[in-house]
XYZ file of C-alpha atoms in Angstrom:
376
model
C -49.046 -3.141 79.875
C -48.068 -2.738 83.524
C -49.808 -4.447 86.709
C -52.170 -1.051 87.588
C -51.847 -2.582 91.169
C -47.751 -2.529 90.464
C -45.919 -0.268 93.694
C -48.125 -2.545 95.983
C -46.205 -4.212 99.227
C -45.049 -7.094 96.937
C -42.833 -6.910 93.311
C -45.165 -7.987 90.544
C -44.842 -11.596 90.155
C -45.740 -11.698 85.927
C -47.052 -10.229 83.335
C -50.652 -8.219 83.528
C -52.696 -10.634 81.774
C -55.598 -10.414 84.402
C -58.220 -8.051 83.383
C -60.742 -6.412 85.838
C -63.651 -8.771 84.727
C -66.756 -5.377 84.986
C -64.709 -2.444 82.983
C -62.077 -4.620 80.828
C -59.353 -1.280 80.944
C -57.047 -2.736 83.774
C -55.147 -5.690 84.604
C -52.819 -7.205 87.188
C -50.160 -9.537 87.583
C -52.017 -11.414 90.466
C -55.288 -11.972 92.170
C -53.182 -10.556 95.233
C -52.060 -7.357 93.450
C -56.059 -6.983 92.392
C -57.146 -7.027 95.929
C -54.561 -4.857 97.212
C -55.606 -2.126 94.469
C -59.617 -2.925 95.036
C -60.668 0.053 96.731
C -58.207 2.518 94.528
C -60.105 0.815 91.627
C -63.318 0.607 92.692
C -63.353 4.610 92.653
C -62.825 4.257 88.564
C -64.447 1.651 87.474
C -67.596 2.528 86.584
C -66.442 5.248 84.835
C -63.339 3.529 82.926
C -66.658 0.536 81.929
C -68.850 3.519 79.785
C -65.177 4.524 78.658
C -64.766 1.166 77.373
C -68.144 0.729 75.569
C -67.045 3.751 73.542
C -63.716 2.366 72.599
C -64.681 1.641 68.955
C -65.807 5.237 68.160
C -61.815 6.820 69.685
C -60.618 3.765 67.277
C -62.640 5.192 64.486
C -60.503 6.981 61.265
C -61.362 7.267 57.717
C -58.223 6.206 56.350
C -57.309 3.007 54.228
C -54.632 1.528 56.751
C -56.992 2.464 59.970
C -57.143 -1.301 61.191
C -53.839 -1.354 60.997
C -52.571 1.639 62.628
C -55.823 1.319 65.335
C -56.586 -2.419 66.319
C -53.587 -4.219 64.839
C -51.543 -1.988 66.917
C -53.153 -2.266 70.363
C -53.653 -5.808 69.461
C -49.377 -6.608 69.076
C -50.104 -7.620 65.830
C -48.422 -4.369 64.603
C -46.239 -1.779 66.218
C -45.634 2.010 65.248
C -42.188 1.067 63.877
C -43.682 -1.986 61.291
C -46.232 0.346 60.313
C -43.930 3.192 59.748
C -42.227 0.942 57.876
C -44.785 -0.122 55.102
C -45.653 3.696 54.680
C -42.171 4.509 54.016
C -41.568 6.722 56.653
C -40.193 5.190 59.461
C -36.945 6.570 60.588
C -36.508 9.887 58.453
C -37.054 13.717 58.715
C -39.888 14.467 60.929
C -41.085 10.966 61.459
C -37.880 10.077 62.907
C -39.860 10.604 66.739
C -43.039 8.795 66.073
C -41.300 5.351 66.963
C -39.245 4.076 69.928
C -36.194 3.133 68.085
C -36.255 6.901 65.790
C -35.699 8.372 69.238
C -33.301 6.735 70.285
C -31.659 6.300 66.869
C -31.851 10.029 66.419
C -28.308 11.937 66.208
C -29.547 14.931 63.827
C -28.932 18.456 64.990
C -31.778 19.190 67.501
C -31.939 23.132 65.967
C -32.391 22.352 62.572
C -35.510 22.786 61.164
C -36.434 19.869 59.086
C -38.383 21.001 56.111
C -39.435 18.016 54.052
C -42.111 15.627 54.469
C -40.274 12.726 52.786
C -43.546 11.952 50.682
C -44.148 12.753 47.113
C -46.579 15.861 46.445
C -49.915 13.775 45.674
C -49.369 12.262 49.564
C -48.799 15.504 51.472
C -49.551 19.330 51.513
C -46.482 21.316 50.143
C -48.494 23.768 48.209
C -51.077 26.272 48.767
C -55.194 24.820 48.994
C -56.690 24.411 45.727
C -60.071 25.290 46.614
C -61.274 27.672 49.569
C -61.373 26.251 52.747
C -65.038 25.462 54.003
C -66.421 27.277 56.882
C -65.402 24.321 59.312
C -63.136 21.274 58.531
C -65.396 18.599 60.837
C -62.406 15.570 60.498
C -59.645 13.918 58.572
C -61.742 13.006 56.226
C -63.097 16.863 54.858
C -59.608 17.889 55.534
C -58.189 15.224 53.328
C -61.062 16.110 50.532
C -60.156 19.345 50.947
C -56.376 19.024 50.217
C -56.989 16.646 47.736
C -54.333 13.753 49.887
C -55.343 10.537 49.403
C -56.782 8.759 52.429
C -53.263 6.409 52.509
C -51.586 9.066 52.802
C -49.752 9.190 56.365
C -49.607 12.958 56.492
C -52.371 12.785 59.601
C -50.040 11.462 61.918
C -48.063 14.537 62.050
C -51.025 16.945 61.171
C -52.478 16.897 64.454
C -49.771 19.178 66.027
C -51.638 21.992 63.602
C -54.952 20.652 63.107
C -55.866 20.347 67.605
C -54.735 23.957 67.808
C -56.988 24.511 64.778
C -59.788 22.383 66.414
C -59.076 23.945 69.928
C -59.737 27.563 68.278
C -62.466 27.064 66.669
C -64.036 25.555 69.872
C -63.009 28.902 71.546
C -64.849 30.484 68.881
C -68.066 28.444 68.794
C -68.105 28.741 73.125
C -68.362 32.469 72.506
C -64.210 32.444 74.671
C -62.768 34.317 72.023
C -63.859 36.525 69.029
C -63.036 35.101 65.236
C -60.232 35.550 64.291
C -59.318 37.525 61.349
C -56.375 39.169 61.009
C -53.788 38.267 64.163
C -53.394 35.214 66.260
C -51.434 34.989 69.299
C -50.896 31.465 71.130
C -49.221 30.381 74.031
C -48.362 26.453 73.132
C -47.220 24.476 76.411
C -45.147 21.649 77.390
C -43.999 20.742 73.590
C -41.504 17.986 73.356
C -41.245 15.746 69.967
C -43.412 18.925 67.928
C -40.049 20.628 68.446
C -39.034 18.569 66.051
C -42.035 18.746 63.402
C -42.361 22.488 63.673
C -42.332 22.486 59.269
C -46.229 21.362 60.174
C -47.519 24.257 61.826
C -47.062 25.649 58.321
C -50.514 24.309 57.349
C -51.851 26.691 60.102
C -51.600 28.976 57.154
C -53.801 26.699 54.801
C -56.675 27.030 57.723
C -56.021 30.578 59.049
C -55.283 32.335 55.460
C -54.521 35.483 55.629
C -53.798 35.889 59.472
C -50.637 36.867 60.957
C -49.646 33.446 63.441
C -47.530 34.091 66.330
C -46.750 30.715 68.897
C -45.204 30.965 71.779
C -43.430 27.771 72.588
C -42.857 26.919 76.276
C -41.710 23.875 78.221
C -38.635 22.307 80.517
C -38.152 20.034 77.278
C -36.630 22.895 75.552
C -32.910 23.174 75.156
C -31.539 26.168 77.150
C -29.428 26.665 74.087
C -32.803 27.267 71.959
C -34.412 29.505 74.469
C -35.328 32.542 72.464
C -35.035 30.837 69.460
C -37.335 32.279 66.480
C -38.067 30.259 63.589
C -40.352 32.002 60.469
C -42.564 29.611 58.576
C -41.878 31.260 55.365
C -43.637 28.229 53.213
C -44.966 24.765 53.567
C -42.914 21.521 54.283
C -42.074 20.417 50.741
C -42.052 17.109 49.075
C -39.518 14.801 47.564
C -40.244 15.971 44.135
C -37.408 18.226 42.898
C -39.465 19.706 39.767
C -42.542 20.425 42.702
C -43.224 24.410 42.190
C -42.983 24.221 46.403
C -39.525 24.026 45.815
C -39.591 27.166 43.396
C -42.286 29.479 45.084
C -41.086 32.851 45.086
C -43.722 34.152 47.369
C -44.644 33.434 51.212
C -47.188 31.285 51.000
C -48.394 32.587 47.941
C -50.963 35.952 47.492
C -52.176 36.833 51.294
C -52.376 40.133 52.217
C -50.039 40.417 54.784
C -47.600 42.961 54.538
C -44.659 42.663 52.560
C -42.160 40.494 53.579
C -43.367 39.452 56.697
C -43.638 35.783 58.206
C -47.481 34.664 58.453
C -45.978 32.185 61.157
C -43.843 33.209 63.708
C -42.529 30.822 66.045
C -40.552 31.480 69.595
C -38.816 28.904 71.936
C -38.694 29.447 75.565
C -37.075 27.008 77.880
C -38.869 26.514 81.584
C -42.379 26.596 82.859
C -44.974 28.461 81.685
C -45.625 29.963 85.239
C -41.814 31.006 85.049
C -41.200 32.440 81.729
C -44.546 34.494 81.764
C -43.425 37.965 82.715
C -41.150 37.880 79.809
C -43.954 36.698 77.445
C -46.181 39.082 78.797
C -43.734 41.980 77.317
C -45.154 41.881 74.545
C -49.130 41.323 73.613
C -51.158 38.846 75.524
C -52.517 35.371 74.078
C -55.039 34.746 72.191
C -55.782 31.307 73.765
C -53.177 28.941 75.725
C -53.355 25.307 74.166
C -50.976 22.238 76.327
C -51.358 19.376 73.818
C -51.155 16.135 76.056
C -50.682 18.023 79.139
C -50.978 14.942 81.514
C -51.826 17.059 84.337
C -52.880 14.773 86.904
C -49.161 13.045 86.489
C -47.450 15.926 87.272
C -47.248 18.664 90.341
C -45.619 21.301 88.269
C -48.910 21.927 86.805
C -49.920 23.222 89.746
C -48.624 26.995 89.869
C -49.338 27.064 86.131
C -53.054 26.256 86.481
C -52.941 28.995 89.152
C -51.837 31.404 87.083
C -54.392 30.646 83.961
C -56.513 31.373 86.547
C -55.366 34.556 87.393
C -54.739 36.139 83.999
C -58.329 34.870 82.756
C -57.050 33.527 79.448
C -58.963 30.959 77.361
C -56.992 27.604 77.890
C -57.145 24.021 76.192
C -55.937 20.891 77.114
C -55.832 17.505 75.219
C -54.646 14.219 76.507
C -53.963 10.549 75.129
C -57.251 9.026 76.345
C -60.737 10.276 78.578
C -59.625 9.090 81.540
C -56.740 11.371 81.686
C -58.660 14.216 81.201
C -61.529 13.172 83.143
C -58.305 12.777 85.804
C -57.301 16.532 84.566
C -60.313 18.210 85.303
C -60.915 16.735 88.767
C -57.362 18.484 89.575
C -58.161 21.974 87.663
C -61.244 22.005 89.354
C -59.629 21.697 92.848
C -57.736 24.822 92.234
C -60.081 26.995 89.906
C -63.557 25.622 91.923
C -65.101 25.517 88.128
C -66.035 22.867 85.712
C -64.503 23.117 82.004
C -65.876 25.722 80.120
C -65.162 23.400 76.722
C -66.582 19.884 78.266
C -64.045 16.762 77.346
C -65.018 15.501 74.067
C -63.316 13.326 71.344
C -60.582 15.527 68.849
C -61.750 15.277 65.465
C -58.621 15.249 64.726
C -56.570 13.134 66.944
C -53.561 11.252 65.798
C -54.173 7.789 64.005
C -52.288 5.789 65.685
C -52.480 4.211 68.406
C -50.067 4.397 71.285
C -48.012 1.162 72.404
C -48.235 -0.110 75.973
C -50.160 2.113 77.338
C -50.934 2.382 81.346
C -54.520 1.383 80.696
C -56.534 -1.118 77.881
C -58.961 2.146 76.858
C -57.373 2.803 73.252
C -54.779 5.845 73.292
C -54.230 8.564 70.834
C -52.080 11.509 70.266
C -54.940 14.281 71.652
C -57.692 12.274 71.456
C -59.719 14.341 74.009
C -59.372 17.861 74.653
C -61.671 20.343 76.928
C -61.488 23.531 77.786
C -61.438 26.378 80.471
């Protein structure tokens, strides 16, 4: 964890191992670096104390290997790569980006759509829903009843790519921002980065959303400008290892739906740049639906700025998630000091957030993979 008082007058002189003694979520290197940051702090810390006394609920998952993917993890007893590890995973297919040392082992083709899930078919969803989906999946733990995975199965920690823009619509729904949906959905997705190389999951957007014609508009500087334009059809879900598994052998997209012949029930698009830049072009064809920027980090970066401006403008519903409440709560102070509003969609905790935890993070308040989302 870094010194939160580090870029003071003097270099850092250790390790942070001195925690603010009232909220707990910050530390410093020295009593020196804590004065010097004392009235930056003293602005948060209230606020990062409730934050704090809430920790164990943000920490809270249904799943066999929780402790160990939660507490064990922002305790150094595990990290993201051991864990990967014991689930088999760590360093293949999709899961090659949920570890440090995947990254930067990484030399697969960037373009290539990686279709597998590198599970056997009892652990992940590579076939249609057995039963019909209830009227609202509340958590992982209904989803996981509901597509029969066993609770150690991994399959959540690259499910909530799908599942927050699931959870983000339905909160547009609920807040009266957009009608339900029934037939088409249209969604401008921003600032994407390691989804671009999961996109096989947004395939369970058709498990959720049966029978409804998916189009996503991907947009963000992360993109290649070698993929810009790019469309990828999600024809079927990401299969599993088993080469006898009828997802291998479906013959049918997605199985019976009443889309037209054919046609793609997922539609994907790539567009390198900023959303505030490559909107006249997206525009050309029908508008959004709802714009979702899974951990936008908005308060870290200025190039937010002409983007939130232009949400603004055009009046469409937007969501926003980020890796802890702090960084939304740091979010909305900025949207609000260009739209003059307060969310629409108050920050509250993502049902279905990733489980696990994030390593080293800039404060001690447990981080997630879109743990809190709001919208406007």
């Amino acid at each position: 964890m870094e010194c939160a008082g580090r870029g003071s007058q003097t270099p850092c002189s250790g390790p942070a191992t001195r925690r603010c003694r009232r909220c707990q979520a910050v530390a410093y290197c020295s009593i020196s670096h804590q004065v010097s940051h004392g009235n930056v702090h003293k602005k948060e810390c209230q606020r990062l104390e409730q934050q704090m006394k809430h920790a164990h609920a943000v920490s809270d998952f249904p799943f066999t290997f929780s402790e160990e993917a939660t507490v064990q993890v922002c305790d150094k007893q595990e990290t993201r790569c051991s864990f990967l590890i014991k689930q088999g995973v760590h360093r293949v297919g999709m899961w090659m980006f949920e570890c440090s040392c995947g990254v930067s082992a990484a030399i697969m083709d960037s373009s290539r759509l990686i279709k597998g899930w590198n599970l056997s078919s009892t652990l992940c969803p590579c076939r249609e829903p057995y039963t019909p989906l209830p009227k609202l999946l509340s958590g992982w733990k209904e989803y996981y009843e509901w597509r029969c995975i066993p609770l150690y199965s991994p399959v959540a920690l690259l499910l909530h790519w799908p599942l927050t823009l699931y959870w983000a619509i339905k909160l547009a729904v609920q807040g009266n921002l957009i009608p339900e949906i029934h037939t088409e959905l249209r969604i401008h997705y921003l600032g994407p980065e390691k989804e671009l190389h999961q996109l096989a999951v947004f395939s369970e957007l058709h498990a959720v959303f049966p029978d409804v014609r998916i189009q996503i508009d991907l947009v963000g500087p992360a993109i290649p400008e070698e993929r810009n334009g790019e469309r990828i059809e999600l024809r079927d879900y990401a299969h599993c290892t088993e080469t006898n598994c009828k997802c291998k052998f479906s013959t049918e997209s997605f199985g019976p739906t009443s889309l037209q012949s054919g046609s793609s029930a997922i539609n994907l698009k790539l567009h390198a740049g900023y959303y505030h830049d490559c909107y006249k072009d997206l525009m050309k064809g029908s508008p959004p639906n709802l714009i979702i920027a899974p951990n936008a980090g908005i308060a870290a970066y200025r190039s937010w700025l002409p983007t939130i401006e232009l949400i603004k403008e055009i009046k469409v519903p937007a969501f926003f998630s980020d890796y802890c409440e702090e960084a939304c709560n740091l979010a909305t102070s900025c949207l609000s000091s260009v739209t003059g509003a307060s969310p629409t969609i108050p920050i509250q905790l993502n049902p279905f957030r990733q489980p696990l935890a994030v390593e080293d993070s800039a404060l001690l308040l447990p981080c997630y993979s879109n743990c809190f989302i709001f919208g406007i």
